[in-house]
Coordinates of C-alpha atoms (C1' of nucleotides) in Angstrom, one line a residue:
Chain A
X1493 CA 117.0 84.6 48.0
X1494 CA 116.0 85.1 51.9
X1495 CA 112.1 84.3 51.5
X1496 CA 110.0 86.2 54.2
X1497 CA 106.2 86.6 52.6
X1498 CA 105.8 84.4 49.8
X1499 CA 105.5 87.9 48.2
X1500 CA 107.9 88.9 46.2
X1501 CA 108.5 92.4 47.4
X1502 CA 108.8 90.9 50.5
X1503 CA 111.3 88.6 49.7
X1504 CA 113.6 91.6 47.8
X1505 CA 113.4 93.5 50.5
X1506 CA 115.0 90.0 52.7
X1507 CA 117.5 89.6 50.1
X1508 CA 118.3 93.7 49.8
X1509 CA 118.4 94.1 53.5
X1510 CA 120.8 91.0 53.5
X1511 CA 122.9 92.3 51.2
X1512 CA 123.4 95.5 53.1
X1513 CA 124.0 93.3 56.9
X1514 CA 126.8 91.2 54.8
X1515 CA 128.2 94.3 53.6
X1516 CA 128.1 93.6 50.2
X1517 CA 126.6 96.9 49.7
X1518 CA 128.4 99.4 52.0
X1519 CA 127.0 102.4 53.3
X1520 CA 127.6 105.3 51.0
X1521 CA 127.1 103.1 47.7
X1522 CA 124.9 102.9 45.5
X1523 CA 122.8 100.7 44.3
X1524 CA 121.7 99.4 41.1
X1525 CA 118.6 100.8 39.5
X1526 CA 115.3 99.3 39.7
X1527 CA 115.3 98.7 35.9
X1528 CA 118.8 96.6 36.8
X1529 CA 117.6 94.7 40.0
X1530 CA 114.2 94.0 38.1
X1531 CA 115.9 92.2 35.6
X1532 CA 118.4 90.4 38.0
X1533 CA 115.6 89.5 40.2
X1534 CA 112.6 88.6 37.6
X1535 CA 110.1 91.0 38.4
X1536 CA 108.7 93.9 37.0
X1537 CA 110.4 97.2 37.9
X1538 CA 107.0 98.0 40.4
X1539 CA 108.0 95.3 42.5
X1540 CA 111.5 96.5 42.9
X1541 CA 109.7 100.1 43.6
X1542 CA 107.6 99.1 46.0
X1543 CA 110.3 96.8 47.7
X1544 CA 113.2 99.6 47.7
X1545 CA 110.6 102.3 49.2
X1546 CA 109.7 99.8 51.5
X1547 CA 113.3 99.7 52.9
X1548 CA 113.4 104.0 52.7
X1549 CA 110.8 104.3 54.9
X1550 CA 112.7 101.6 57.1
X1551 CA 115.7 103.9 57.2
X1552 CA 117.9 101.7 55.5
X1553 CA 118.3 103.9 51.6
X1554 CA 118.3 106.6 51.0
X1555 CA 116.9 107.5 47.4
X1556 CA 116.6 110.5 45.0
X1557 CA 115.5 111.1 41.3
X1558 CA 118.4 110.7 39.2
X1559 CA 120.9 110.4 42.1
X1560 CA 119.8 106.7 42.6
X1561 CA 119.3 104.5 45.4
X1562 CA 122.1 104.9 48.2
X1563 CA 122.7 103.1 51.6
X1564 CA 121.8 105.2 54.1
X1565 CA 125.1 106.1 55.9
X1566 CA 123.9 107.1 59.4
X1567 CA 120.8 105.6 59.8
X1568 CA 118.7 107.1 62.7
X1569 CA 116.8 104.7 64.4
X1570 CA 113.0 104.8 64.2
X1571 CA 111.0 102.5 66.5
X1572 CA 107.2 102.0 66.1
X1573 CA 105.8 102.9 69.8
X1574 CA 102.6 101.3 70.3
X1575 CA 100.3 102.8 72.9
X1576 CA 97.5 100.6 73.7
X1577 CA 94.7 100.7 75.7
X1578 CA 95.0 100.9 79.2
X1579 CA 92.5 98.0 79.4
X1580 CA 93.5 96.0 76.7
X1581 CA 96.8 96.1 77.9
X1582 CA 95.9 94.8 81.5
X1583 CA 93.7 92.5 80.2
X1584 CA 96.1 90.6 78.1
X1585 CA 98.4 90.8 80.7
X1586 CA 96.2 87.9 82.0
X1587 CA 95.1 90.7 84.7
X1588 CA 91.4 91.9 86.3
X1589 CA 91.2 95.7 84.9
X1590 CA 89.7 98.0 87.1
X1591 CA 89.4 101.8 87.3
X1592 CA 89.1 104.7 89.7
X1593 CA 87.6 108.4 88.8
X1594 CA 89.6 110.6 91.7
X1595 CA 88.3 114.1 90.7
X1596 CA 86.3 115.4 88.0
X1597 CA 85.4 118.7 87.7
X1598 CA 85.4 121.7 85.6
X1599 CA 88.0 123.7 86.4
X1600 CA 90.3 126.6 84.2
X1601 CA 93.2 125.9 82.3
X1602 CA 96.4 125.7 84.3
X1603 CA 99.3 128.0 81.7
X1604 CA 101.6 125.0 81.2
X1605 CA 98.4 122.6 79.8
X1606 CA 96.9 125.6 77.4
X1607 CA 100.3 126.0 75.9
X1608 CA 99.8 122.2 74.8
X1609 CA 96.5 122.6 73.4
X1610 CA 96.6 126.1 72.0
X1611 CA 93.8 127.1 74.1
X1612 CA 93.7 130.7 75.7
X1613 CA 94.7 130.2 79.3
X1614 CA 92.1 130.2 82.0
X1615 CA 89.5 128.8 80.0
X1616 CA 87.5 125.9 81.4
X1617 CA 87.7 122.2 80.3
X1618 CA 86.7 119.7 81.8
X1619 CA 89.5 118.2 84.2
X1620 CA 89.5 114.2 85.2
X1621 CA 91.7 112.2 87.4
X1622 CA 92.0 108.5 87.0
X1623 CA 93.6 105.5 88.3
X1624 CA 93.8 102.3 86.2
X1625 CA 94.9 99.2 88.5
X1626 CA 95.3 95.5 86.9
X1627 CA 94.7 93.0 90.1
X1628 CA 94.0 96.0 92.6
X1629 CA 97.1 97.3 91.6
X1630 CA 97.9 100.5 90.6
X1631 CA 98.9 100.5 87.0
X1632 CA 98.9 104.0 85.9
X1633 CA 97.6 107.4 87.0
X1634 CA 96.0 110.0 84.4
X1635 CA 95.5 113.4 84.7
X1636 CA 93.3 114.5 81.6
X1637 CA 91.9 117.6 80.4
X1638 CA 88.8 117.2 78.0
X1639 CA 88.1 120.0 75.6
X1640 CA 84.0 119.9 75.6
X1641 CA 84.4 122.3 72.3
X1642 CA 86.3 119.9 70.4
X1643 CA 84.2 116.8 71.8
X1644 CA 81.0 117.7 72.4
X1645 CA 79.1 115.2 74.7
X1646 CA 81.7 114.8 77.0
X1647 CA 80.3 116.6 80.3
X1648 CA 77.4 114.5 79.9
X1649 CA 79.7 110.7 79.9
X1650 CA 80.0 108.6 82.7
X1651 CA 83.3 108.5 83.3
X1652 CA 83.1 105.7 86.1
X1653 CA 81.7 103.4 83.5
X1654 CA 83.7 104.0 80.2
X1655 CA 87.7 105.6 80.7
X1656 CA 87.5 108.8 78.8
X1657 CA 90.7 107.3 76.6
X1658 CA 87.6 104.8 74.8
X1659 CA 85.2 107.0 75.1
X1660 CA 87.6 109.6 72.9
X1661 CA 89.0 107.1 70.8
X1662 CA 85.8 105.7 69.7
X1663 CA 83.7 108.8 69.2
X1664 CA 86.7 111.3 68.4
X1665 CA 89.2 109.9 65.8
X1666 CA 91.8 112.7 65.8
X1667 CA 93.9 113.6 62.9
X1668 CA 97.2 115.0 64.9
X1669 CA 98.5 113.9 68.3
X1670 CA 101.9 115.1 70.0
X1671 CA 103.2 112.9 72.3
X1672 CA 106.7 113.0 74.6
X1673 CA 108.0 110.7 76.8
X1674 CA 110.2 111.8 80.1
X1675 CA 110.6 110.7 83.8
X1676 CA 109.7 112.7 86.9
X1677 CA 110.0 111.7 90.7
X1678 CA 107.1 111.4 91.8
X1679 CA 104.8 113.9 93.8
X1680 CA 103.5 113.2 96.6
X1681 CA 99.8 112.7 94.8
X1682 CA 101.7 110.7 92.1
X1683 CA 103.0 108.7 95.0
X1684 CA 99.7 108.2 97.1
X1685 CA 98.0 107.1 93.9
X1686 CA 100.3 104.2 92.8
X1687 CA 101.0 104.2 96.4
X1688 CA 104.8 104.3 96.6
X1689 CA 106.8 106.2 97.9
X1690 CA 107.5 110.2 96.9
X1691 CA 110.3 110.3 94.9
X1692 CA 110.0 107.4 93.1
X1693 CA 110.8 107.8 89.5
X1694 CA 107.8 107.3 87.1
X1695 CA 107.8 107.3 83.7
X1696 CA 105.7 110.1 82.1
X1697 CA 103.8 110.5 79.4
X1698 CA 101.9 113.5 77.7
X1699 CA 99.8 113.7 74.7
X1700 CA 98.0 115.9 73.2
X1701 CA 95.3 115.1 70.3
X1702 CA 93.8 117.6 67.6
X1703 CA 90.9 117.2 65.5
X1704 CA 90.2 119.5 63.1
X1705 CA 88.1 121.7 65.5
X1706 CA 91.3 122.3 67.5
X1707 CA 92.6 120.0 70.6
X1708 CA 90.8 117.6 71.9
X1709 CA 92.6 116.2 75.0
X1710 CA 95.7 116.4 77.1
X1711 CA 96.9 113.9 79.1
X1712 CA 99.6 113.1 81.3
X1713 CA 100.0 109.4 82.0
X1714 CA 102.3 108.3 85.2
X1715 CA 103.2 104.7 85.4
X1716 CA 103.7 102.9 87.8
X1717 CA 107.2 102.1 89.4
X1718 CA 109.4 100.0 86.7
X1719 CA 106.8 100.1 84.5
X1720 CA 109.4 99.9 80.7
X1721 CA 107.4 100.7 77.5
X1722 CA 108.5 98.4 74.7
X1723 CA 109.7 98.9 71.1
X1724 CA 110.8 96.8 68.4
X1725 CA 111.8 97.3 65.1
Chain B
X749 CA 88.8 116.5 47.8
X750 CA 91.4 117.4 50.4
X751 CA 95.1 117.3 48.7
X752 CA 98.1 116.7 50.4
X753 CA 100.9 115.7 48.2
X754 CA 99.4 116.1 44.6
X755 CA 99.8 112.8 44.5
X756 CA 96.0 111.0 43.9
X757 CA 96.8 108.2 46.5
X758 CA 97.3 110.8 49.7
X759 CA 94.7 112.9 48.5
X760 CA 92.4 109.8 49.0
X761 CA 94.3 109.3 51.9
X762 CA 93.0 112.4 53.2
X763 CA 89.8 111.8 52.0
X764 CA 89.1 109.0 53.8
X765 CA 90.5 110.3 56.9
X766 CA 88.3 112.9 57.0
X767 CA 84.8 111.1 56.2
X768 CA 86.3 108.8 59.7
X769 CA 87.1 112.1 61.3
X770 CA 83.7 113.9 60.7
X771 CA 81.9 110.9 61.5
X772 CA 80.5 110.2 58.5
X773 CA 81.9 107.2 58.6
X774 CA 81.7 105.4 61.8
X775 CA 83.7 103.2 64.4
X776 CA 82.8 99.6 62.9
X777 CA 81.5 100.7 60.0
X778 CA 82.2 98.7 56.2
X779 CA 83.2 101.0 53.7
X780 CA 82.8 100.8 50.2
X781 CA 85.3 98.3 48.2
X782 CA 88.2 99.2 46.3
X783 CA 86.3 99.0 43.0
X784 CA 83.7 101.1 44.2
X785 CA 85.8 103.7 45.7
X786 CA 88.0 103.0 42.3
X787 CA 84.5 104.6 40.4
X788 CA 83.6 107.0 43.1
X789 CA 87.4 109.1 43.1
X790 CA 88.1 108.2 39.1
X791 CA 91.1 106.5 40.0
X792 CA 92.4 102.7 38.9
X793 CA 91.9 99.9 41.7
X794 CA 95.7 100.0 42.9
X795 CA 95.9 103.8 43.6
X796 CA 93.1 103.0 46.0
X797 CA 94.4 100.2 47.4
X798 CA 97.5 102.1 48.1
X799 CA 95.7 104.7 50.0
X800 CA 93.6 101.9 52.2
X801 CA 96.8 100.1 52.9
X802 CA 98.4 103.5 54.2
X803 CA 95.6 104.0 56.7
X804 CA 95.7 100.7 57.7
X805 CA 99.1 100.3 58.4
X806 CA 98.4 104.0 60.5
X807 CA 96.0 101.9 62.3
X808 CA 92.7 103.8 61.2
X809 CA 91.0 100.7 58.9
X810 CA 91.2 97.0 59.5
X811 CA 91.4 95.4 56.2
X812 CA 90.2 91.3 55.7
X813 CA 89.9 89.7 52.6
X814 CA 86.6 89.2 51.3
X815 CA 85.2 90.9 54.3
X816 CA 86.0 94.2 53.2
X817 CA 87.4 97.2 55.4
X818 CA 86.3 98.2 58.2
X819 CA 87.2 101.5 60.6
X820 CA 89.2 100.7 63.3
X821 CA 86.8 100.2 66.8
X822 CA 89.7 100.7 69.1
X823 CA 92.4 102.2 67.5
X824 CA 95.4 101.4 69.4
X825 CA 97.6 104.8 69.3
X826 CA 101.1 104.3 66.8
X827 CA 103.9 106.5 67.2
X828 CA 107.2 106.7 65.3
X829 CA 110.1 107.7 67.5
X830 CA 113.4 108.6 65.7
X831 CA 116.6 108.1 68.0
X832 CA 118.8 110.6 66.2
X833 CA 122.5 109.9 66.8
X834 CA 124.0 111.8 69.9
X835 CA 126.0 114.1 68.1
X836 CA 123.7 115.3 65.5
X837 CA 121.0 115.9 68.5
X838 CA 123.5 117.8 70.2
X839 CA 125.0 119.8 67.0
X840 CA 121.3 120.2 65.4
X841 CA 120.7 122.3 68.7
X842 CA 123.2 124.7 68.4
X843 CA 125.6 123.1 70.7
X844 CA 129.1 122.3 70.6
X845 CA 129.1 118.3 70.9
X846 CA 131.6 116.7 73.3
X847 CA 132.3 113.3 74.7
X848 CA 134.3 111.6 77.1
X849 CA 135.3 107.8 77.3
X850 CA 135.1 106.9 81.2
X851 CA 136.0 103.3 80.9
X852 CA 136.6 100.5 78.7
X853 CA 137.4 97.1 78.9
X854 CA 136.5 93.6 78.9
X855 CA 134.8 92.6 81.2
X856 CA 132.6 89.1 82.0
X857 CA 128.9 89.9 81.0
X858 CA 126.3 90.5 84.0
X859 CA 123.5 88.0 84.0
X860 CA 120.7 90.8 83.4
X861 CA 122.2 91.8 80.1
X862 CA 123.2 88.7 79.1
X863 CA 120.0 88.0 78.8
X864 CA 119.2 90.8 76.5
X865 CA 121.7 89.7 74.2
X866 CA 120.8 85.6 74.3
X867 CA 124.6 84.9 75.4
X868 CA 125.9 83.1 78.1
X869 CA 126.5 85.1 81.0
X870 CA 130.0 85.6 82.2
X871 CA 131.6 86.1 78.5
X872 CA 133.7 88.2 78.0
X873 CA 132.9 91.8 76.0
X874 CA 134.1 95.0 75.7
X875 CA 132.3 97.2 78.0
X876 CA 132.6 101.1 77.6
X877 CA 130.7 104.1 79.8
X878 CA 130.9 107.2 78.0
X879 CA 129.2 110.9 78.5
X880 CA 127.9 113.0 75.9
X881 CA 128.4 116.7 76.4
X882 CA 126.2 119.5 75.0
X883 CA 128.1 122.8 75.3
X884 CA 130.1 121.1 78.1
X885 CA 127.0 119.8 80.1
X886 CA 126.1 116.5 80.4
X887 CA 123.3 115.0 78.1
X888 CA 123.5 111.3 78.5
X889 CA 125.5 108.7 79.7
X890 CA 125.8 105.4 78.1
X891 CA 126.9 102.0 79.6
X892 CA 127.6 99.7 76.5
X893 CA 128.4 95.9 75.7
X894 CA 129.8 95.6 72.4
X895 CA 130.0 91.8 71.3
X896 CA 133.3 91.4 69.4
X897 CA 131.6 88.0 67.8
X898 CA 129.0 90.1 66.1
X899 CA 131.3 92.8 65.6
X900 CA 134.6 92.3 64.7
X901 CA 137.5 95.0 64.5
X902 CA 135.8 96.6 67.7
X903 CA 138.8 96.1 69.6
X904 CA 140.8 98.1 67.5
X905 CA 138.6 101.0 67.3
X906 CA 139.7 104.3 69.7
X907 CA 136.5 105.1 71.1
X908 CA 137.4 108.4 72.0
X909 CA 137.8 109.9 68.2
X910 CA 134.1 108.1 66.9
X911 CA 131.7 107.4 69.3
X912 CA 131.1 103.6 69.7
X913 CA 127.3 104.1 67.9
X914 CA 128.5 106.0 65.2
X915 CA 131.2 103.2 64.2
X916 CA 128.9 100.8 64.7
X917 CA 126.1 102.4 62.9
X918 CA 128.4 103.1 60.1
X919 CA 130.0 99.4 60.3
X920 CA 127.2 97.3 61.6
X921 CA 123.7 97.5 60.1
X922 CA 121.6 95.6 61.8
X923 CA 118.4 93.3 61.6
X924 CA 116.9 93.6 64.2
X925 CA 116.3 95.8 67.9
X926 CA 114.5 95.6 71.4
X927 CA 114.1 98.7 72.7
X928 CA 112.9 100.0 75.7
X929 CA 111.7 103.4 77.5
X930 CA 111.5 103.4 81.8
X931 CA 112.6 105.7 84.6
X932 CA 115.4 105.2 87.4
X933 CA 116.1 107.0 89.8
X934 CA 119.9 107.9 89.5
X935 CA 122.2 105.8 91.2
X936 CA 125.1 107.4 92.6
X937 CA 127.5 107.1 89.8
X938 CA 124.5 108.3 87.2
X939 CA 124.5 111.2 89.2
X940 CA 128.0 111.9 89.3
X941 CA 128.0 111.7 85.2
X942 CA 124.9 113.9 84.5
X943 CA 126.0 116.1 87.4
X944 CA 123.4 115.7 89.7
X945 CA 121.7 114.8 92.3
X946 CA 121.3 110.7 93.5
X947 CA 117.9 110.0 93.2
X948 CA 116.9 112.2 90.7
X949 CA 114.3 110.4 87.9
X950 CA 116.2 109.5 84.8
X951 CA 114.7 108.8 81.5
X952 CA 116.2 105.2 80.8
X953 CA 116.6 103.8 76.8
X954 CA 117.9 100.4 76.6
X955 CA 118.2 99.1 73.4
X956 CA 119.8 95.5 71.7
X957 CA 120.6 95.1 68.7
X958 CA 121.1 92.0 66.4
X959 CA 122.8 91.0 63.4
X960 CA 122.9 87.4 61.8
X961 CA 126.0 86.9 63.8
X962 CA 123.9 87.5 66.9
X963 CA 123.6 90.1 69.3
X964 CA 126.4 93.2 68.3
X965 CA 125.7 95.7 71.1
X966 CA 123.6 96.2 74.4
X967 CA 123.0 99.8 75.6
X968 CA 121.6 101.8 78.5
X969 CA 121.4 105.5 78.1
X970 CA 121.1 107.7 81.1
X971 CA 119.6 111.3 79.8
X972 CA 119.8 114.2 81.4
X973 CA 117.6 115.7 84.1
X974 CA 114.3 116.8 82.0
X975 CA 115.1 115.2 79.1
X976 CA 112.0 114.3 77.1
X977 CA 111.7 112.3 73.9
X978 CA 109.7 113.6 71.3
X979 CA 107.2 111.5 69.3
X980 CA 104.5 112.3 66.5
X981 CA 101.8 110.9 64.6
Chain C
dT998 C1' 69.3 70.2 62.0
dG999 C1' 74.2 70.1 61.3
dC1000 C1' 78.1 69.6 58.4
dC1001 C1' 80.9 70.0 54.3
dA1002 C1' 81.9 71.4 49.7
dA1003 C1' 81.5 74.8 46.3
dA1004 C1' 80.8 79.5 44.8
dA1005 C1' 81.4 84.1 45.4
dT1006 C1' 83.7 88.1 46.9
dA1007 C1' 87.0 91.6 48.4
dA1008 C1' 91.5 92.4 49.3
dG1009 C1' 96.6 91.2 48.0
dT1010 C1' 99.9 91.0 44.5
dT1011 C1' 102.1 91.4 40.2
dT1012 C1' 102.8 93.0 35.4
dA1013 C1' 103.8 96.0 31.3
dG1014 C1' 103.5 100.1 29.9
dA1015 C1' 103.1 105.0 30.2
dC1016 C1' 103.9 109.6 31.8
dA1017 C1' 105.7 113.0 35.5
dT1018 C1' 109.4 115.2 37.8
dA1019 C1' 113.4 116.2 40.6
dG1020 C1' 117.8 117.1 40.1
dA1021 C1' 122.6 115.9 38.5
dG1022 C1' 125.2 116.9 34.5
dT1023 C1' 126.3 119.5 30.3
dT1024 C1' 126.5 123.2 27.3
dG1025 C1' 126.8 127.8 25.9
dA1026 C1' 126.5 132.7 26.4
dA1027 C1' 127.8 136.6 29.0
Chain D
dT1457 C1' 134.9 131.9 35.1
dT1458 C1' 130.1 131.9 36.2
dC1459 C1' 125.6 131.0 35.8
dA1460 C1' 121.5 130.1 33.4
dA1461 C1' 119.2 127.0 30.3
dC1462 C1' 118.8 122.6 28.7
dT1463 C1' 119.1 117.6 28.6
dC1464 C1' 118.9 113.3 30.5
dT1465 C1' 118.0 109.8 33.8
dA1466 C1' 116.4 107.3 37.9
dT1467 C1' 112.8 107.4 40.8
dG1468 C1' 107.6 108.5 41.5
dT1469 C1' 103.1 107.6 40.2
dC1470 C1' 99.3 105.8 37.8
dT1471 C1' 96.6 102.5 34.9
dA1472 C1' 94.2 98.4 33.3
dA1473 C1' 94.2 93.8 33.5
dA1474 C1' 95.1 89.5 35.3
dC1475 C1' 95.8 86.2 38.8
dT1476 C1' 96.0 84.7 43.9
dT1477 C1' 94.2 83.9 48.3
dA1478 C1' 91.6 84.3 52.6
dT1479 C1' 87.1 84.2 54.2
dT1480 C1' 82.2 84.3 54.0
dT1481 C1' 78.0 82.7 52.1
dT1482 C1' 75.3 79.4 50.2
dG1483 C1' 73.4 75.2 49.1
dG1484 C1' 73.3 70.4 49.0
dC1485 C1' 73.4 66.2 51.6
dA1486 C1' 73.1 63.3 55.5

DNA sequence: TGCCAAAATAAGTTTAGACATAGAGTTGAA
DNA sequence: TTCAACTCTATGTCTAAACTTATTTTGGCA
């Protein structure tokens, strides 16, 4: 048996997985039951539980009371996206982070942005423009709108001094967060802050967080030219 | 005690999740043990442990042996994106799914990709273009190496009755992916597949996948024009 | 003081056993 | 034939107890 952990979920869910790749178990079939594959394995049927759910949440089974434990015939591909932050990230790129507050004001709610965070249109949030660069060099562009309701304290922050994205994340933990990714040419403020040239595609990213008193920010993130976010499963 | 699932371990989930949310439990903080929490929500040790490990694995706690768990300082911001397969997207939409083989061959392997896959450039592989079609408009095109190693009987397969992912999905589980999100602007041929205009940003997806045998397939998906992948937490 | 070994502790894992429950399969009445 | 009611089974969940292991703390010794 394929070892992986020295556990011994771990190293069912090697040998399962295996079995599967070497198409000794074909997509469609089923399985045996966790009473069978504890006994064929050693273990006590909770190990083979937790080592089969293990591989559901993976994508790989399928599995239903009474129906059994199937393998998954079109497996859609999940990938864990990591978003770290913006600092961090330069910073263990081996690179000097630095950070530039264009525009911060209060300002009402543009239609699009208050569709995203369920707010009534026009209402006033506070509205923050940013420039992360890693050597000098522009690394990302934000445009963020900060709910004040839903994260009280915030008009009061220096924003030159912490990045609103660690001053949220440490003092508002949120419970719900959409997020999309897409790719726009870039304006000509997108270009003149990552200084390139207009058109340019970017990739684009916007999230949106909740806490339980409503949403907390909105943000749409521009990289910077080439910039590829990474996935692995 | 919030519920969730009726199950005891997600209600502590949500417990727990909100004590961090409302503060009451801060950034950096220890919480109480397992045992203690064990006593505190009259549960055994191992339905709290299952709860902790959930909300560590979401990134909320950081859990160390003997020194106890902790709430995340800096939680780094997880997201699970599922790539549905092409036709189901399309079809799960309300739209009549479509595709259209544009090439296929073998041809040697540029040096970029050959790289992706960790095989030595100039091999030969079969390499297929192919648009997807929602109600007759373009949604993506995809430029894909197939590795006949890794995947044998590929040669045989006519590409324009199954789409090359869903045969090899259905044929060729694999271990392991690289993924990738980034933008292009559309080359000239991109733009004559999506059906419009050079230049215009693209949403890029390039993604490798590996078997035992090595790498099976390389692809780079072109979407559409305003095309944005969805991702929650 | 500084260093190393031993003790203590909290999480990690496993087990056997029990009960819950979805849902496929079967039966019987209309 | 059809459908509702029932049965049965594989997974889902929980428990109490034990053992393992990483890591911190402590205390002895040089």
């Amino acid at each position: 048996m394929t070892e992986r952990n020295s556990s011994k979920a771990q190293a069912i869910t090697s040998e399962v997985r295996r079995r599967i790749v070497d198409r000794e178990w074909r997509q469609g079939d089923r399985i045996p039951d966790e009473a069978e594959l504890a006994v064929e394995f050693g273990v006590a049927r909770a190990t083979v539980n937790k080592a089969l759910q293990m591989l559901a949440e993976e994508g790989l089974l399928d599995r239903k009371r009474r129906a059994g434990t199937h393998v998954t015939v079109n497996p859609a591909r999940k990938a864990v996206l990591t978003i770290p932050i913006v600092r961090e990230q330069i910073e263990q790129a081996g690179m000097e982070y630095s950070h530039r507050v264009v525009a911060q004001r209060r300002s009402p709610l543009p239609a699009e942005i208050a569709a995203r965070m369920s707010l009534p249109e026009g209402c006033e949030l506070i509205h923050l423009r940013t420039v992360h660069y890693g050597d000098d060099k522009p690394f990302q562009a934000e445009d963020r709108w900060i709910n004040p309701a839903a994260a009280p304290g915030a008009e009061a922050v220096d924003f030159q001094r912490i990045t609103a994205n660690e001053w949220l994340v440490r003092n508002f933990p949120w419970l719900h967060a959409d997020m999309a990714f897409s790719a726009e040419n870039a304006s000509a403020r997108d270009a003149r802050l990552l200084e390139t040239r207009q058109g340019t595609a970017l990739l684009i990213l916007t999230r949106t967080t909740f806490n339980d008193l409503g949403a907390i920010t909105s943000v749409r993130v521009a990289f910077h030219p080439g910039y590829a976010m990474i996935a692995t499963h």
